[in-house]
Tab-separated table of C-alpha atoms and ligand atoms in Angstrom:
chain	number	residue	atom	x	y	z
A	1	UNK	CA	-45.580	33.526	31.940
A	2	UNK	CA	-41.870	34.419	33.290
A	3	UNK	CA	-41.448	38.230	34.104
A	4	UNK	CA	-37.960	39.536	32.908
A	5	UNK	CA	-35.160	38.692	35.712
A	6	UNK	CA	-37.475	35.877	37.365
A	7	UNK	CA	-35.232	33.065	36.762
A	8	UNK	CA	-32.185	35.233	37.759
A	9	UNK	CA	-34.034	36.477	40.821
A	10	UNK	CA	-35.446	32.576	42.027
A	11	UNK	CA	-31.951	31.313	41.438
A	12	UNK	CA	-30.416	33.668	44.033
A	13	UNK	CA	-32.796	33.335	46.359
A	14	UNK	CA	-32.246	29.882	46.220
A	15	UNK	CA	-28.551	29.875	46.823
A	16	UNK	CA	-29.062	32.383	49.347
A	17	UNK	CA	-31.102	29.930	51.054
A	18	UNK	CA	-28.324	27.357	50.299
A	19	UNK	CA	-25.978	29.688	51.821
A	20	UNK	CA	-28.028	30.338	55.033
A	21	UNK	CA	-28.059	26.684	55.818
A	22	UNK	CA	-24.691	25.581	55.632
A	23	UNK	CA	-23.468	28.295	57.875
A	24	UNK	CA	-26.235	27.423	60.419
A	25	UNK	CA	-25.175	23.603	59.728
A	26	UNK	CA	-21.657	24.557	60.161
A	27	UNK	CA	-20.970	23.234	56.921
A	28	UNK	CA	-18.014	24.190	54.798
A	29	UNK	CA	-18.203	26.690	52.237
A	30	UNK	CA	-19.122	25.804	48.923
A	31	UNK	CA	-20.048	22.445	49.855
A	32	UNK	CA	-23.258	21.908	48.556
A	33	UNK	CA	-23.603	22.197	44.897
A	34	UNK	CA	-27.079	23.418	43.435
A	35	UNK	CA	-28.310	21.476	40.176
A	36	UNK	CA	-31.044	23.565	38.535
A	37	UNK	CA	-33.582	20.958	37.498
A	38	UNK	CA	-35.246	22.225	33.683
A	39	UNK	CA	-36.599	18.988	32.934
A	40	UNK	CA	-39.893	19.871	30.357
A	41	UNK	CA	-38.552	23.212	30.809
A	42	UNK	CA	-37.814	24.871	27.244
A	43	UNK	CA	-34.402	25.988	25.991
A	44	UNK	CA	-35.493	29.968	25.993
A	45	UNK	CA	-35.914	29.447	29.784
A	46	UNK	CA	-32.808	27.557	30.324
A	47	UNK	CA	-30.967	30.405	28.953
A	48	UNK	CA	-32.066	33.039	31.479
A	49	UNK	CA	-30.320	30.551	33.625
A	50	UNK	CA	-27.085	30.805	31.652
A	51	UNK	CA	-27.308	34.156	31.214
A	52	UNK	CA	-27.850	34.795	35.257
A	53	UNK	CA	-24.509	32.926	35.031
A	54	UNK	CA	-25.804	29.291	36.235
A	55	UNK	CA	-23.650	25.527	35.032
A	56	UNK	CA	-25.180	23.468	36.688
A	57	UNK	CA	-28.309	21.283	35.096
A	58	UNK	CA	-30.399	18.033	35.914
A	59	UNK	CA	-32.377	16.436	33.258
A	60	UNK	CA	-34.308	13.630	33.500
A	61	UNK	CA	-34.439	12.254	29.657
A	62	UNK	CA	-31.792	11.776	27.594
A	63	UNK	CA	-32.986	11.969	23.889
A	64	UNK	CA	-34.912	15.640	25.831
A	65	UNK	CA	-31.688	16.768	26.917
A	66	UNK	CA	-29.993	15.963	23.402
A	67	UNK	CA	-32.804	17.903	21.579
A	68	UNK	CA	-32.567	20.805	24.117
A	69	UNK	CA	-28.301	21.308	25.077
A	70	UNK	CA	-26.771	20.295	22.145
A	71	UNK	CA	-26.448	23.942	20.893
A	72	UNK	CA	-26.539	25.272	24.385
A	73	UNK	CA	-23.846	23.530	25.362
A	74	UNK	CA	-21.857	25.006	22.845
A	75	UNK	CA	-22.636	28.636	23.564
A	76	UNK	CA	-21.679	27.781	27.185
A	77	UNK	CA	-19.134	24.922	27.086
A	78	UNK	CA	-18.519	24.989	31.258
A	79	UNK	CA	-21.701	24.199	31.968
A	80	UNK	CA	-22.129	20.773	33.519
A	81	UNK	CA	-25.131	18.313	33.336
A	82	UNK	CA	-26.643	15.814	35.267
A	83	UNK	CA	-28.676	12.796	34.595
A	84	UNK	CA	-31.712	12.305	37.188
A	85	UNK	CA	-34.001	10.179	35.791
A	86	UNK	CA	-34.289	6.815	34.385
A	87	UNK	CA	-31.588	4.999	32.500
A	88	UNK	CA	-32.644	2.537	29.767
A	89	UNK	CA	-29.883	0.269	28.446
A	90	UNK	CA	-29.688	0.902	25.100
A	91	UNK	CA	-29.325	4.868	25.957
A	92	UNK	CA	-26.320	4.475	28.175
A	93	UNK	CA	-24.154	5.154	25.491
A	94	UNK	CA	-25.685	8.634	24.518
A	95	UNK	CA	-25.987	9.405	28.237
A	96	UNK	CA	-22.255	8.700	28.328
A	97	UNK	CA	-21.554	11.158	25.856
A	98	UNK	CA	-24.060	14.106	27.153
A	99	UNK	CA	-23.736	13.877	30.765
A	100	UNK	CA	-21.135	14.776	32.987
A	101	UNK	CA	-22.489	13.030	36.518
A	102	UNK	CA	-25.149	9.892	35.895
A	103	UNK	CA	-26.975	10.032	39.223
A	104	UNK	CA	-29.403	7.149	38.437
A	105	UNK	CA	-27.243	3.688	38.194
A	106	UNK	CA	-29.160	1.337	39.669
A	107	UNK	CA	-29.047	-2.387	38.419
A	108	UNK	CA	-25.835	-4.447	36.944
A	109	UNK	CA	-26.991	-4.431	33.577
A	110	UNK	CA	-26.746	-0.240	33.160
A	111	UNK	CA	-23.616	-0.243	35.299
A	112	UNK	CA	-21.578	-2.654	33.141
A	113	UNK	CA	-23.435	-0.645	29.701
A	114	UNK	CA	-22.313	2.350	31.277
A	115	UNK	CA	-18.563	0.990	32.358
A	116	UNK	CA	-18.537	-0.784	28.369
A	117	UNK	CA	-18.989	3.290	27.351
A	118	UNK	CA	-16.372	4.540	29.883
A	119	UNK	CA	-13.968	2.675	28.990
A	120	UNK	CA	-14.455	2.654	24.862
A	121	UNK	CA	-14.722	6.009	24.796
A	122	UNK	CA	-12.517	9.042	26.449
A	123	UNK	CA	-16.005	10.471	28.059
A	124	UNK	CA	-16.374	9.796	31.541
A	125	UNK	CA	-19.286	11.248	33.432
A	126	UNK	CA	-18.874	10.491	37.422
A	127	UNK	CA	-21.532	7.552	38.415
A	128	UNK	CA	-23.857	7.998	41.425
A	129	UNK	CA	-26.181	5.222	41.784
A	130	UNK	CA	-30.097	5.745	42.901
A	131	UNK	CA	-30.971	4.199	46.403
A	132	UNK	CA	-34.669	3.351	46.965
A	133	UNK	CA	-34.659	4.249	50.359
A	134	UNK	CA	-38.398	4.190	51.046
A	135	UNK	CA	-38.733	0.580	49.452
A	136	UNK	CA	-41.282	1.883	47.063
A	137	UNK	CA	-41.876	-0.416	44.383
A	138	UNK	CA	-42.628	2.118	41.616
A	139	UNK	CA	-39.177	3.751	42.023
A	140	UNK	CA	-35.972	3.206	40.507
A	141	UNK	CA	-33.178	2.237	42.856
A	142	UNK	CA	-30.990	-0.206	44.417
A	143	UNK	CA	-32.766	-1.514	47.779
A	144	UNK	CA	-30.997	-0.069	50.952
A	145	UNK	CA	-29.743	-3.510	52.158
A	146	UNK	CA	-28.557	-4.989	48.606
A	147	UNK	CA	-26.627	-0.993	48.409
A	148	UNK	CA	-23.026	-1.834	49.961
A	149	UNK	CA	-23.046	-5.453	47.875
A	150	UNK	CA	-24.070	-3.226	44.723
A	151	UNK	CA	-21.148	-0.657	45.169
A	152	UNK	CA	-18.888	-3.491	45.763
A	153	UNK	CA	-19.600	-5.388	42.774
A	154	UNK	CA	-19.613	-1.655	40.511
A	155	UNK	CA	-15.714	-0.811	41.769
A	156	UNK	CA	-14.419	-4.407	41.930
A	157	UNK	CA	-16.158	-6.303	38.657
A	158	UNK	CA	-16.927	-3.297	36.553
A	159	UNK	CA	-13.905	-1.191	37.687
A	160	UNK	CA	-16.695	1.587	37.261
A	161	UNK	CA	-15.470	3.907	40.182
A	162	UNK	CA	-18.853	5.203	42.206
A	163	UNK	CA	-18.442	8.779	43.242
A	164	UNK	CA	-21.991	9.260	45.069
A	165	UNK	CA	-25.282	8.290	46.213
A	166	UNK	CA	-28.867	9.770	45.167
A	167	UNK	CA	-32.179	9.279	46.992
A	168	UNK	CA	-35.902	10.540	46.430
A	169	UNK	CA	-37.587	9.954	49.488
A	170	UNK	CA	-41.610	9.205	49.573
A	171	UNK	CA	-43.736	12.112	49.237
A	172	UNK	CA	-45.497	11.136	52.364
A	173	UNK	CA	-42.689	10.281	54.645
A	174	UNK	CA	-40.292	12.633	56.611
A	175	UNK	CA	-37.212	12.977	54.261
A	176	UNK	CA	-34.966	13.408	57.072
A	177	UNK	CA	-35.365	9.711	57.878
A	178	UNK	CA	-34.452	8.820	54.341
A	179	UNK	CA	-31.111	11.975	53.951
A	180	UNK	CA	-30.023	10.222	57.478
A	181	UNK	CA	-30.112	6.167	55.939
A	182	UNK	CA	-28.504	7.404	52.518
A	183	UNK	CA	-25.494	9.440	54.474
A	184	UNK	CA	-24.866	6.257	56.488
A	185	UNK	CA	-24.501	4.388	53.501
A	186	UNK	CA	-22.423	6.519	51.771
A	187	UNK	CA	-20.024	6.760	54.688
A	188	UNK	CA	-19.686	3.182	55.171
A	189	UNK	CA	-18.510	2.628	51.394
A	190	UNK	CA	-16.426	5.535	51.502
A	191	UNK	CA	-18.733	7.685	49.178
A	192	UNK	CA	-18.075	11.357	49.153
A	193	UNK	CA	-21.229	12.790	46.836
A	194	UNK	CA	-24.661	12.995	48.263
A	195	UNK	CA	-27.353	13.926	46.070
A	196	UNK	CA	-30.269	14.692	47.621
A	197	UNK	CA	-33.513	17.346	48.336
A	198	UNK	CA	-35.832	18.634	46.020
A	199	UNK	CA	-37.303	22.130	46.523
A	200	UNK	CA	-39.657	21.023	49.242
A	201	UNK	CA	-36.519	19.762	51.537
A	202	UNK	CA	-32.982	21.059	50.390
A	203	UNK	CA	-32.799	22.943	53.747
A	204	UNK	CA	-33.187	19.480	55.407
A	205	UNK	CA	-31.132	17.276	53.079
A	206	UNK	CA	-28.545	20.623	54.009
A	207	UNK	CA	-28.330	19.482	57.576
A	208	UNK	CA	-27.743	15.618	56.922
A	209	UNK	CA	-25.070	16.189	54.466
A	210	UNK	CA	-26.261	17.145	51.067
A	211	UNK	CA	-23.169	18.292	48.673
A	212	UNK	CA	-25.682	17.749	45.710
A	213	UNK	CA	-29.181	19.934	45.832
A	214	UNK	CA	-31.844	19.156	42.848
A	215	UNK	CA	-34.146	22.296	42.385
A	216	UNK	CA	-36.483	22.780	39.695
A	217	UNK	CA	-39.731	24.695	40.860
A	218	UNK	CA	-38.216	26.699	42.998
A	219	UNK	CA	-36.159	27.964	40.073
A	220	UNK	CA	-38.644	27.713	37.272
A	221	UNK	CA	-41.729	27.729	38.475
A	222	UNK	CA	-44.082	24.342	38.338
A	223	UNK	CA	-43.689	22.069	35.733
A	224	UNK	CA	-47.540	21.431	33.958
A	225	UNK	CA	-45.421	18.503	31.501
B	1	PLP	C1	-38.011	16.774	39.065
B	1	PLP	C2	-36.952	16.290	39.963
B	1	PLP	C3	-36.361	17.153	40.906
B	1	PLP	C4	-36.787	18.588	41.129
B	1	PLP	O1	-37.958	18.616	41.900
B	1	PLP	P1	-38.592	20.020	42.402
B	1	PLP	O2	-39.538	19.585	43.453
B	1	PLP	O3	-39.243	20.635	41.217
B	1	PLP	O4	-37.493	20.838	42.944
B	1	PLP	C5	-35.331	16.644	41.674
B	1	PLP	N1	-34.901	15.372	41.532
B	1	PLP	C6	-35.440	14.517	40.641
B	1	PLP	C7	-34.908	13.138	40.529
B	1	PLP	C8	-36.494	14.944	39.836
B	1	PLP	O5	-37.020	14.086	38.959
């Protein structure tokens, strides 16, 4: 199913991609940060990854990502791993203590679980928090026009500092729209992280300001979990 060096060989063609379109978007070097998505991907995978000398990970469950890094994480202690998905509650304190950037804050309940866990505990993963920019009532996210109140209430009630801003834009709508809302919001609160673009739009998300990429089939091939 993966020929020897596939991984190794998607992953640079991705950043070469990456590379291409910040110098044609005049953006500085090294500004946008690729997170390899192996969400349902096994561990034997993840480590052609490592081995091709890749950190940086996105998961999207946290008892998954437990199973799957624990030991990985020891053999390579730099690496550095995202949470993407969903946030129940009554996981924010294991997501705490396995992630190093929780992209997907998105209601006062998780933010003040996940500010309790900060502050108990000397563990502190950077906090993004999920924007539904497309309105779409199946998605996670704070609602574009409740955003700025949101960040507000995260730094000045919660003291839970808010480092970045993550969208997923509607499969059916032109993500540029969506990159080009999210980067206004983020500038307005003084937000310097943008996550945002998937393997169908990166080079897009590029141009409006991306410093965070999420890739996963691009890198590992499509997911049939
Ligand atoms: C799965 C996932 C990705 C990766 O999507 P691809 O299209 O496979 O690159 C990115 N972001 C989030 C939030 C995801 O759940």
């Amino acid at each position: 199913m993966y020929p020897l060096g596939i991984i190794d060989k998607n992953l640079k063609a991705v950043k070469s991609v990456i590379n291409d379109t910040v110098a044609i978007n005049q953006r500085l070097e090294n500004s946008v940060k690729l997170v390899a998505v192996s969400k349902t991907k096994p561990r034997d995978v993840i480590e052609q990854a490592l081995k091709a000398g890749h950190r940086l990970f996105g998961e999207n469950r946290v008892q998954e990502t437990q199973k799957k890094w624990l030991d990985l994480k020891k053999l390579y202690p730099d690496t550095q791993l995202h949470l993407i998905g969903p946030l129940q509650t009554n996981k924010a304190a294991l997501a705490v203590s396995l992630f190093d950037v929780i992209e997907t804050i998105d209601r006062f309940k998780l933010a003040k679980a996940v500010a309790r866990y900060i502050n108990d505990t000397d563990r502190r993963p950077r906090c993004f928090i999920q924007v539904n920019t497309g309105k779409e009532p199946q998605k996670a996210g704070v609602l574009p026009e409740e955003t700025d109140e949101f960040i507000n209430i995260c730094r000045t009630n919660l003291n839970l500092p808010v480092e970045g801003l993550m969208c997923i834009p509607p499969t059916n709508e032109e993500p540029a729209l969506h990159f080009g809302l999210l980067r206004e919001i983020a500038e307005r609160n003084n937000i310097k992280e943008l996550s945002m673009g998937m393997s169908a739009d990166y080079e897009t998300a590029i141009q409006f300001g991306a410093t965070y990429v999420r890739i996963g089939t691009a890198i590992f091939g499509s997911r049939t979990v």
